[in-house]
Short mmCIF file of N, CA and C in Angstrom, two decimals:
data_model
loop_
_atom_site.label_atom_id
_atom_site.label_comp_id
_atom_site.label_asym_id
_atom_site.label_seq_id
_atom_site.Cartn_x
_atom_site.Cartn_y
_atom_site.Cartn_z
N MET A 94 -16.53 59.02 18.52
CA MET A 94 -15.98 58.01 17.60
C MET A 94 -16.89 57.73 16.52
N THR A 95 -16.45 57.75 15.16
CA THR A 95 -17.13 57.44 14.00
C THR A 95 -17.28 56.01 13.77
N ILE A 96 -18.16 55.69 12.74
CA ILE A 96 -18.24 54.43 12.12
C ILE A 96 -17.02 53.96 11.57
N ALA A 97 -16.30 54.79 10.86
CA ALA A 97 -15.01 54.33 10.36
C ALA A 97 -14.06 53.99 11.44
N ASP A 98 -14.05 54.74 12.42
CA ASP A 98 -13.15 54.32 13.53
C ASP A 98 -13.33 53.05 14.14
N CYS A 99 -14.69 52.66 14.35
CA CYS A 99 -15.09 51.50 14.88
C CYS A 99 -14.80 50.20 13.91
N LEU A 100 -14.98 50.42 12.72
CA LEU A 100 -14.70 49.53 11.72
C LEU A 100 -13.10 49.29 11.66
N MET A 101 -12.32 50.31 11.87
CA MET A 101 -10.94 50.24 11.91
C MET A 101 -10.47 49.46 13.00
N ILE A 102 -11.06 49.74 14.15
CA ILE A 102 -10.70 49.01 15.55
C ILE A 102 -10.96 47.47 15.19
N ALA A 103 -12.17 47.22 14.73
CA ALA A 103 -12.75 45.80 14.55
C ALA A 103 -11.59 45.04 13.51
N ALA A 104 -11.34 45.80 12.48
CA ALA A 104 -10.39 45.03 11.54
C ALA A 104 -9.09 44.83 12.06
N VAL A 105 -8.52 45.80 12.94
CA VAL A 105 -7.25 45.45 13.71
C VAL A 105 -7.38 44.34 14.49
N LEU A 106 -8.50 44.24 15.40
CA LEU A 106 -8.63 43.10 16.25
C LEU A 106 -8.88 41.80 15.60
N ALA A 107 -9.85 41.84 14.47
CA ALA A 107 -10.21 40.58 13.95
C ALA A 107 -9.19 40.10 12.87
N GLY A 108 -8.29 40.97 12.31
CA GLY A 108 -7.35 40.62 11.25
C GLY A 108 -6.54 39.42 11.59
N PRO A 109 -5.72 39.57 12.78
CA PRO A 109 -4.81 38.31 13.15
C PRO A 109 -5.64 37.07 13.44
N ILE A 110 -6.76 37.23 13.89
CA ILE A 110 -7.66 35.89 14.36
C ILE A 110 -7.99 35.21 13.03
N ILE A 111 -8.50 36.03 12.06
CA ILE A 111 -8.90 35.47 10.68
C ILE A 111 -7.63 34.97 10.00
N ALA A 112 -6.49 35.56 10.13
CA ALA A 112 -5.16 35.06 9.62
C ALA A 112 -4.87 33.80 10.16
N VAL A 113 -4.90 33.63 11.47
CA VAL A 113 -4.56 32.48 12.11
C VAL A 113 -5.49 31.35 11.70
N GLN A 114 -6.82 31.50 11.79
CA GLN A 114 -7.79 30.53 11.41
C GLN A 114 -7.57 30.12 9.73
N LEU A 115 -7.32 31.07 8.95
CA LEU A 115 -7.16 30.69 7.56
C LEU A 115 -5.83 29.83 7.34
N THR A 116 -4.83 30.22 8.21
CA THR A 116 -3.62 29.34 8.20
C THR A 116 -3.86 27.98 8.58
N ARG A 117 -4.61 27.83 9.74
CA ARG A 117 -4.98 26.38 10.23
C ARG A 117 -5.73 25.86 9.22
N TYR A 118 -6.70 26.42 8.50
CA TYR A 118 -7.52 25.74 7.56
C TYR A 118 -6.68 25.24 6.56
N LEU A 119 -5.62 25.92 5.94
CA LEU A 119 -4.92 25.65 4.75
C LEU A 119 -4.04 24.55 5.31
N ASP A 120 -3.48 24.62 6.48
CA ASP A 120 -2.56 23.56 6.94
C ASP A 120 -3.20 22.24 6.93
N ASN A 121 -4.46 22.17 7.64
CA ASN A 121 -5.20 20.99 7.64
C ASN A 121 -5.55 20.44 6.28
N ARG A 122 -5.79 21.20 5.27
CA ARG A 122 -6.10 20.66 3.90
C ARG A 122 -4.91 20.05 3.45
N ARG A 123 -3.70 20.77 3.61
CA ARG A 123 -2.34 20.17 3.18
C ARG A 123 -2.08 18.89 3.73
N GLU A 124 -2.30 18.79 5.11
CA GLU A 124 -2.05 17.56 5.78
C GLU A 124 -2.95 16.34 5.39
N VAL A 125 -4.25 16.60 5.07
CA VAL A 125 -5.12 15.71 4.44
C VAL A 125 -4.61 15.16 3.23
N ARG A 126 -4.18 16.17 2.34
CA ARG A 126 -3.73 15.71 0.96
C ARG A 126 -2.36 15.00 1.06
N ASP A 127 -1.46 15.39 2.06
CA ASP A 127 -0.22 14.66 2.16
C ASP A 127 -0.36 13.26 2.62
N ARG A 128 -1.45 13.03 3.49
CA ARG A 128 -1.66 11.51 3.88
C ARG A 128 -2.23 10.73 2.79
N LYS A 129 -3.05 11.40 1.97
CA LYS A 129 -3.54 10.61 0.84
C LYS A 129 -2.45 10.38 -0.09
N LEU A 130 -1.60 11.44 -0.34
CA LEU A 130 -0.58 11.34 -1.22
C LEU A 130 0.52 10.11 -0.83
N GLN A 131 0.62 10.08 0.58
CA GLN A 131 1.48 9.07 1.09
C GLN A 131 1.01 7.69 0.80
N VAL A 132 -0.27 7.38 0.85
CA VAL A 132 -0.86 6.26 0.62
C VAL A 132 -0.68 5.90 -0.88
N PHE A 133 -0.99 6.76 -1.66
CA PHE A 133 -0.86 6.50 -3.10
C PHE A 133 0.49 6.21 -3.52
N LYS A 134 1.57 7.05 -3.05
CA LYS A 134 2.93 6.85 -3.43
C LYS A 134 3.43 5.48 -2.88
N THR A 135 2.92 5.05 -1.71
CA THR A 135 3.35 3.78 -1.26
C THR A 135 2.88 2.66 -2.08
N LEU A 136 1.51 2.75 -2.44
CA LEU A 136 1.00 1.67 -3.31
C LEU A 136 1.65 1.68 -4.74
N MET A 137 1.88 2.79 -5.24
CA MET A 137 2.49 2.82 -6.54
C MET A 137 3.90 2.17 -6.52
N ALA A 138 4.49 2.61 -5.36
CA ALA A 138 5.98 2.16 -5.26
C ALA A 138 6.08 0.58 -4.94
N THR A 139 4.94 0.03 -4.37
CA THR A 139 5.03 -1.32 -4.07
C THR A 139 4.04 -2.23 -4.90
N ARG A 140 3.54 -1.70 -5.93
CA ARG A 140 2.71 -2.43 -6.77
C ARG A 140 3.04 -3.76 -7.36
N SER A 141 4.47 -3.98 -7.45
CA SER A 141 5.06 -5.07 -7.79
C SER A 141 5.24 -6.08 -6.69
N TYR A 142 5.18 -5.69 -5.35
CA TYR A 142 5.29 -6.37 -4.31
C TYR A 142 4.10 -6.39 -3.31
N MET A 143 3.08 -6.91 -3.80
CA MET A 143 1.81 -6.73 -3.17
C MET A 143 1.72 -7.46 -1.74
N VAL A 144 2.69 -8.17 -1.39
CA VAL A 144 2.56 -8.75 -0.10
C VAL A 144 3.55 -8.16 0.85
N SER A 145 4.19 -7.05 0.46
CA SER A 145 5.11 -6.37 1.29
C SER A 145 4.19 -5.63 2.39
N TRP A 146 4.96 -5.47 3.65
CA TRP A 146 4.23 -4.95 4.79
C TRP A 146 3.79 -3.48 4.37
N ASP A 147 4.53 -2.64 3.75
CA ASP A 147 4.24 -1.30 3.33
C ASP A 147 2.97 -1.38 2.61
N HIS A 148 2.86 -2.24 1.57
CA HIS A 148 1.81 -2.27 0.64
C HIS A 148 0.45 -2.52 1.53
N VAL A 149 0.49 -3.50 2.31
CA VAL A 149 -0.65 -3.92 3.02
C VAL A 149 -1.20 -2.93 4.01
N VAL A 150 -0.18 -2.09 4.60
CA VAL A 150 -0.47 -0.92 5.51
C VAL A 150 -1.20 0.08 4.78
N ALA A 151 -0.53 0.49 3.57
CA ALA A 151 -1.13 1.46 2.71
C ALA A 151 -2.59 1.00 2.28
N LEU A 152 -2.81 -0.09 1.99
CA LEU A 152 -4.07 -0.53 1.56
C LEU A 152 -5.15 -0.35 2.64
N ASN A 153 -4.78 -0.69 3.90
CA ASN A 153 -5.54 -0.65 5.01
C ASN A 153 -5.93 0.87 5.57
N ARG A 154 -5.02 1.76 4.91
CA ARG A 154 -5.29 3.13 5.27
C ARG A 154 -6.22 3.83 4.25
N ILE A 155 -6.53 3.22 3.15
CA ILE A 155 -7.34 3.87 2.13
C ILE A 155 -8.73 4.29 2.73
N ASP A 156 -9.32 3.45 3.40
CA ASP A 156 -10.69 3.98 3.94
C ASP A 156 -10.56 4.92 5.10
N LEU A 157 -9.42 5.11 5.65
CA LEU A 157 -9.25 6.12 6.69
C LEU A 157 -8.85 7.48 6.02
N GLU A 158 -8.13 7.46 4.92
CA GLU A 158 -7.72 8.77 4.34
C GLU A 158 -8.59 9.33 3.14
N PHE A 159 -9.28 8.42 2.59
CA PHE A 159 -10.31 8.76 1.49
C PHE A 159 -11.57 8.51 2.09
N ASN A 160 -12.47 9.51 1.63
CA ASN A 160 -13.98 9.38 2.09
C ASN A 160 -14.93 9.59 1.07
N GLY A 161 -16.21 9.30 1.23
CA GLY A 161 -17.02 9.50 0.04
C GLY A 161 -17.79 10.73 0.00
N ARG A 162 -17.08 11.81 0.54
CA ARG A 162 -17.77 13.21 0.43
C ARG A 162 -17.99 13.66 -1.08
N ASN A 163 -16.90 13.35 -1.78
CA ASN A 163 -17.10 13.85 -3.28
C ASN A 163 -17.04 12.64 -4.10
N ARG A 164 -17.32 12.86 -5.35
CA ARG A 164 -17.55 11.74 -6.40
C ARG A 164 -16.29 10.96 -6.61
N LYS A 165 -15.13 11.73 -6.84
CA LYS A 165 -13.86 11.23 -7.16
C LYS A 165 -13.45 10.23 -5.99
N GLU A 166 -13.45 10.72 -4.59
CA GLU A 166 -13.00 9.89 -3.55
C GLU A 166 -14.00 8.70 -3.30
N LYS A 167 -15.25 8.92 -3.63
CA LYS A 167 -16.23 7.88 -3.48
C LYS A 167 -15.86 6.70 -4.50
N ALA A 168 -15.44 7.06 -5.64
CA ALA A 168 -15.01 6.11 -6.66
C ALA A 168 -13.67 5.30 -6.08
N VAL A 169 -12.89 5.99 -5.43
CA VAL A 169 -11.73 5.26 -4.76
C VAL A 169 -12.15 4.24 -3.62
N ILE A 170 -13.15 4.61 -2.83
CA ILE A 170 -13.69 3.63 -1.79
C ILE A 170 -14.26 2.52 -2.60
N GLU A 171 -15.05 2.76 -3.54
CA GLU A 171 -15.73 1.67 -4.27
C GLU A 171 -14.75 0.74 -4.92
N ALA A 172 -13.66 1.27 -5.60
CA ALA A 172 -12.63 0.44 -6.14
C ALA A 172 -11.76 -0.22 -5.00
N TRP A 173 -11.68 0.18 -4.03
CA TRP A 173 -10.98 -0.43 -2.75
C TRP A 173 -11.97 -1.52 -2.24
N ARG A 174 -13.18 -1.32 -2.25
CA ARG A 174 -14.10 -2.43 -1.75
C ARG A 174 -14.05 -3.60 -2.76
N ALA A 175 -14.06 -3.21 -4.05
CA ALA A 175 -14.03 -4.41 -4.95
C ALA A 175 -12.72 -5.01 -4.96
N TYR A 176 -11.54 -4.38 -4.83
CA TYR A 176 -10.38 -5.14 -4.59
C TYR A 176 -10.35 -5.99 -3.25
N LEU A 177 -10.82 -5.47 -2.22
CA LEU A 177 -10.91 -6.15 -0.88
C LEU A 177 -11.79 -7.45 -1.09
N ASP A 178 -12.84 -7.13 -1.75
CA ASP A 178 -13.82 -8.37 -1.98
C ASP A 178 -13.03 -9.53 -2.61
N LEU A 179 -12.28 -9.10 -3.61
CA LEU A 179 -11.49 -10.20 -4.38
C LEU A 179 -10.42 -10.87 -3.63
N LEU A 180 -9.81 -10.08 -2.77
CA LEU A 180 -8.62 -10.51 -1.98
C LEU A 180 -9.16 -11.71 -1.05
N GLY A 181 -10.46 -11.57 -0.71
CA GLY A 181 -11.03 -12.73 0.10
C GLY A 181 -11.72 -13.91 -0.52
N ASP A 182 -11.74 -13.71 -1.86
CA ASP A 182 -12.58 -14.64 -2.76
C ASP A 182 -11.61 -15.76 -3.14
N ARG A 183 -12.03 -17.18 -2.76
CA ARG A 183 -11.26 -18.26 -3.00
C ARG A 183 -11.91 -19.20 -4.05
N ASN A 184 -12.94 -18.62 -4.73
CA ASN A 184 -13.74 -19.41 -5.68
C ASN A 184 -13.14 -19.43 -7.11
N LEU A 185 -12.24 -18.54 -7.30
CA LEU A 185 -11.56 -18.37 -8.65
C LEU A 185 -10.23 -19.39 -8.64
N SER A 186 -9.89 -19.68 -9.97
CA SER A 186 -8.69 -20.49 -10.08
C SER A 186 -7.49 -19.27 -9.74
N PRO A 187 -6.38 -19.78 -9.42
CA PRO A 187 -5.28 -18.85 -9.14
C PRO A 187 -4.93 -18.03 -10.37
N GLU A 188 -5.05 -18.55 -11.67
CA GLU A 188 -4.77 -17.71 -12.74
C GLU A 188 -5.86 -16.56 -12.91
N GLN A 189 -7.07 -16.94 -12.75
CA GLN A 189 -8.22 -15.97 -12.85
C GLN A 189 -8.05 -14.94 -11.91
N TRP A 190 -7.78 -15.29 -10.51
CA TRP A 190 -7.60 -14.51 -9.40
C TRP A 190 -6.54 -13.55 -9.49
N GLY A 191 -5.38 -14.02 -10.01
CA GLY A 191 -4.19 -13.23 -10.18
C GLY A 191 -4.46 -12.10 -11.34
N GLY A 192 -5.07 -12.43 -12.46
CA GLY A 192 -5.27 -11.51 -13.44
C GLY A 192 -6.29 -10.43 -12.92
N LYS A 193 -7.35 -10.89 -12.12
CA LYS A 193 -8.37 -9.91 -11.81
C LYS A 193 -7.77 -8.94 -10.78
N ARG A 194 -6.82 -9.63 -9.91
CA ARG A 194 -6.33 -8.89 -8.83
C ARG A 194 -5.55 -7.59 -9.42
N ILE A 195 -4.68 -7.99 -10.44
CA ILE A 195 -4.00 -6.83 -11.12
C ILE A 195 -4.83 -5.88 -11.62
N ASP A 196 -5.92 -6.27 -12.33
CA ASP A 196 -6.74 -5.25 -13.06
C ASP A 196 -7.50 -4.40 -11.88
N LEU A 197 -7.91 -5.05 -10.71
CA LEU A 197 -8.56 -4.24 -9.86
C LEU A 197 -7.56 -3.35 -9.07
N MET A 198 -6.46 -3.71 -8.84
CA MET A 198 -5.14 -2.79 -8.41
C MET A 198 -4.99 -1.65 -9.19
N VAL A 199 -4.93 -1.95 -10.43
CA VAL A 199 -4.82 -0.87 -11.47
C VAL A 199 -5.88 -0.02 -11.43
N GLU A 200 -7.12 -0.38 -11.29
CA GLU A 200 -8.32 0.43 -11.25
C GLU A 200 -8.15 1.35 -10.07
N LEU A 201 -7.91 0.71 -8.88
CA LEU A 201 -7.67 1.48 -7.69
C LEU A 201 -6.77 2.62 -7.83
N LEU A 202 -5.70 2.29 -8.23
CA LEU A 202 -4.61 3.22 -8.29
C LEU A 202 -4.82 4.35 -9.32
N HIS A 203 -5.61 4.02 -10.38
CA HIS A 203 -6.05 5.08 -11.32
C HIS A 203 -6.96 6.05 -10.72
N LYS A 204 -7.94 5.56 -10.00
CA LYS A 204 -8.91 6.37 -9.18
C LYS A 204 -8.26 7.24 -8.19
N MET A 205 -7.22 6.58 -7.50
CA MET A 205 -6.59 7.57 -6.57
C MET A 205 -5.75 8.72 -7.19
N GLY A 206 -5.03 8.25 -8.34
CA GLY A 206 -4.38 9.26 -9.07
C GLY A 206 -5.31 10.29 -9.61
N GLN A 207 -6.47 10.13 -9.94
CA GLN A 207 -7.48 11.09 -10.41
C GLN A 207 -7.63 12.04 -9.22
N VAL A 208 -7.91 11.47 -8.02
CA VAL A 208 -8.33 12.41 -6.96
C VAL A 208 -7.03 13.29 -6.65
N LEU A 209 -5.76 12.78 -6.78
CA LEU A 209 -4.66 13.49 -6.34
C LEU A 209 -3.91 14.20 -7.61
N ASP A 210 -4.84 14.34 -8.71
CA ASP A 210 -4.37 15.06 -9.87
C ASP A 210 -3.05 14.56 -10.44
N TYR A 211 -2.83 13.18 -10.44
CA TYR A 211 -1.82 12.48 -11.25
C TYR A 211 -2.48 12.07 -12.61
N ASP A 212 -1.87 12.24 -13.69
CA ASP A 212 -2.35 11.90 -14.91
C ASP A 212 -1.75 10.62 -15.52
N PHE A 213 -1.80 9.44 -14.72
CA PHE A 213 -1.32 8.24 -15.08
C PHE A 213 -2.53 7.47 -15.90
N ASP A 214 -2.22 6.87 -17.01
CA ASP A 214 -3.19 6.01 -17.62
C ASP A 214 -3.06 4.72 -17.02
N LYS A 215 -4.02 3.68 -17.06
CA LYS A 215 -3.92 2.56 -16.57
C LYS A 215 -2.79 1.57 -17.28
N THR A 216 -2.69 1.83 -18.53
CA THR A 216 -1.43 1.11 -19.08
C THR A 216 -0.17 1.43 -18.33
N HIS A 217 0.07 2.65 -18.12
CA HIS A 217 1.34 3.16 -17.49
C HIS A 217 1.42 2.34 -16.04
N ILE A 218 0.20 2.44 -15.22
CA ILE A 218 0.26 1.95 -13.99
C ILE A 218 0.53 0.50 -13.93
N LYS A 219 -0.02 -0.25 -14.87
CA LYS A 219 0.25 -1.69 -14.91
C LYS A 219 1.35 -2.17 -15.35
N ASN A 220 2.03 -1.44 -16.43
CA ASN A 220 3.38 -1.95 -16.89
C ASN A 220 4.53 -1.13 -16.62
N SER A 221 4.65 -0.14 -15.71
CA SER A 221 5.91 0.78 -15.53
C SER A 221 6.49 0.42 -14.33
N SER A 222 6.28 -0.60 -13.53
CA SER A 222 7.00 -0.84 -12.34
C SER A 222 8.07 -1.80 -12.53
N TYR A 223 9.10 -1.70 -11.86
CA TYR A 223 10.31 -2.58 -11.99
C TYR A 223 10.41 -3.54 -10.77
N SER A 224 10.64 -4.74 -11.23
CA SER A 224 10.77 -5.68 -10.10
C SER A 224 12.01 -6.63 -10.49
N PRO A 225 13.10 -6.65 -10.10
CA PRO A 225 14.06 -7.49 -10.53
C PRO A 225 13.93 -8.94 -10.34
N LYS A 226 14.10 -9.88 -11.14
CA LYS A 226 13.96 -11.28 -11.10
C LYS A 226 14.63 -11.68 -9.87
N ALA A 227 15.75 -11.18 -9.59
CA ALA A 227 16.46 -11.61 -8.27
C ALA A 227 15.61 -11.63 -7.04
N HIS A 228 14.64 -10.45 -6.96
CA HIS A 228 13.92 -10.23 -5.91
C HIS A 228 12.95 -11.41 -5.65
N GLY A 229 12.35 -11.84 -6.96
CA GLY A 229 11.50 -12.97 -6.78
C GLY A 229 12.15 -14.26 -6.39
N ASN A 230 13.45 -14.46 -6.94
CA ASN A 230 14.12 -15.70 -6.46
C ASN A 230 14.30 -15.69 -4.98
N ILE A 231 14.65 -14.49 -4.47
CA ILE A 231 15.03 -14.45 -2.88
C ILE A 231 13.77 -14.70 -2.29
N GLU A 232 12.53 -14.22 -2.76
CA GLU A 232 11.33 -14.49 -2.06
C GLU A 232 10.97 -15.96 -2.05
N GLU A 233 11.19 -16.50 -3.15
CA GLU A 233 10.93 -18.02 -3.20
C GLU A 233 11.74 -18.79 -2.42
N GLN A 234 13.00 -18.43 -2.33
CA GLN A 234 14.02 -19.21 -1.55
C GLN A 234 13.78 -19.00 -0.02
N GLN A 235 13.32 -17.73 0.42
CA GLN A 235 13.05 -17.58 1.80
C GLN A 235 11.77 -18.28 2.23
N GLU A 236 10.73 -18.37 1.20
CA GLU A 236 9.61 -19.17 1.46
C GLU A 236 10.05 -20.64 1.76
N ALA A 237 10.72 -21.15 0.76
CA ALA A 237 11.28 -22.51 0.87
C ALA A 237 11.91 -22.95 2.31
N ILE A 238 12.72 -21.92 2.70
CA ILE A 238 13.48 -22.02 3.90
C ILE A 238 12.58 -22.02 5.00
N ARG A 239 11.60 -21.07 5.04
CA ARG A 239 10.42 -21.08 6.28
C ARG A 239 9.62 -22.44 6.28
N ARG A 240 9.30 -22.91 5.11
CA ARG A 240 8.47 -23.97 4.97
C ARG A 240 9.29 -25.23 5.57
N GLY A 241 10.53 -25.39 5.11
CA GLY A 241 11.42 -26.40 5.55
C GLY A 241 11.58 -26.38 7.05
N LEU A 242 11.83 -25.17 7.66
CA LEU A 242 12.11 -25.07 8.94
C LEU A 242 10.91 -25.30 9.84
N ILE A 243 9.70 -25.00 9.38
CA ILE A 243 8.37 -25.30 9.97
C ILE A 243 8.25 -26.77 10.02
N GLU A 244 8.46 -27.38 8.98
CA GLU A 244 8.31 -28.86 8.86
C GLU A 244 9.19 -29.64 9.71
N LEU A 245 10.54 -29.12 9.81
CA LEU A 245 11.51 -29.61 10.72
C LEU A 245 11.14 -29.49 12.15
N LEU A 246 10.59 -28.36 12.60
CA LEU A 246 10.26 -27.97 14.01
C LEU A 246 8.87 -28.93 14.31
N ASP A 247 8.10 -28.98 13.37
CA ASP A 247 6.82 -29.79 13.59
C ASP A 247 7.09 -31.27 13.52
N GLY A 248 8.25 -31.81 13.31
CA GLY A 248 8.55 -33.14 13.38
C GLY A 248 8.29 -33.83 12.01
N LYS A 249 7.88 -33.08 10.92
CA LYS A 249 7.49 -33.61 9.79
C LYS A 249 8.61 -34.02 8.79
N ARG A 250 9.90 -33.39 9.09
CA ARG A 250 10.99 -33.57 8.38
C ARG A 250 12.22 -33.77 9.22
N ALA A 251 13.03 -34.60 8.83
CA ALA A 251 14.33 -35.03 9.47
C ALA A 251 15.51 -34.13 8.76
N VAL A 252 16.59 -34.01 9.69
CA VAL A 252 17.72 -33.37 9.24
C VAL A 252 18.50 -34.55 8.46
N PRO A 253 18.86 -34.52 7.28
CA PRO A 253 19.57 -35.60 6.56
C PRO A 253 21.03 -35.37 7.14
N MET A 254 21.62 -36.70 7.63
CA MET A 254 23.04 -36.70 8.03
C MET A 254 23.77 -37.80 7.36
N TYR A 255 24.96 -37.51 6.93
CA TYR A 255 25.85 -38.46 6.28
C TYR A 255 27.22 -38.37 7.01
N VAL A 256 27.56 -39.65 7.28
CA VAL A 256 28.97 -39.84 7.89
C VAL A 256 30.00 -40.07 6.79
N ILE A 257 31.01 -39.17 6.90
CA ILE A 257 32.13 -39.21 5.90
C ILE A 257 33.37 -39.42 6.78
N ASP A 258 34.25 -40.40 6.25
CA ASP A 258 35.44 -40.69 6.93
C ASP A 258 35.10 -41.03 8.37
N PRO A 259 34.59 -42.12 8.73
CA PRO A 259 34.42 -42.52 10.07
C PRO A 259 35.69 -42.66 10.85
N PRO A 260 35.75 -42.27 12.07
CA PRO A 260 37.15 -42.59 12.75
C PRO A 260 37.29 -43.91 12.99
N PRO A 261 38.66 -44.21 13.00
CA PRO A 261 39.05 -45.69 13.06
C PRO A 261 38.58 -46.36 14.38
N ARG A 262 38.26 -47.70 14.25
CA ARG A 262 37.83 -48.41 15.54
C ARG A 262 38.83 -49.52 16.06
N GLY A 263 38.63 -49.80 17.13
CA GLY A 263 39.49 -50.98 17.53
C GLY A 263 40.79 -50.46 18.13
N PRO A 264 41.77 -51.52 18.29
CA PRO A 264 43.02 -51.18 18.93
C PRO A 264 44.03 -50.25 18.04
N GLN A 265 43.61 -49.96 16.91
CA GLN A 265 44.45 -48.92 16.15
C GLN A 265 44.34 -47.56 16.59
N ALA A 266 42.96 -47.36 17.13
CA ALA A 266 42.65 -46.01 17.58
C ALA A 266 43.48 -45.64 18.70
#
């Protein structure tokens, strides 16, 4: 048996193993990217609805899906931490807080887009989402209903009652 024969046998035996390992490696990379992409797409789709459950869940997945191993992903984590710090800050006026929240969210989405090879500028991220006024009205009405119902159940509010056309009294009835 020659060296060429030994190399041929080794190649025949190792070929399928290498192919399977390479396929698994590529599948894992694709899965990691898909998870990051799902977080990004959810945040982009819900950037006008920052209190939606999907938005909050996606925010909480950022530090799970992005890591600080490379410079771009480290920038995402830093932007997420800055945004998270603001969310807990109650020292700013509501106007200042709201403006800063939008700016930090835009920065976070911009950094995530860079990691995922999206070429969105910050102006596009900030101004290109659609949120119908009716959605805002519905949210306000639902909040008013929830508040009123809680006050009613807590005994802080009574149900107004009006008697209209009372039934006749006395012998005529």
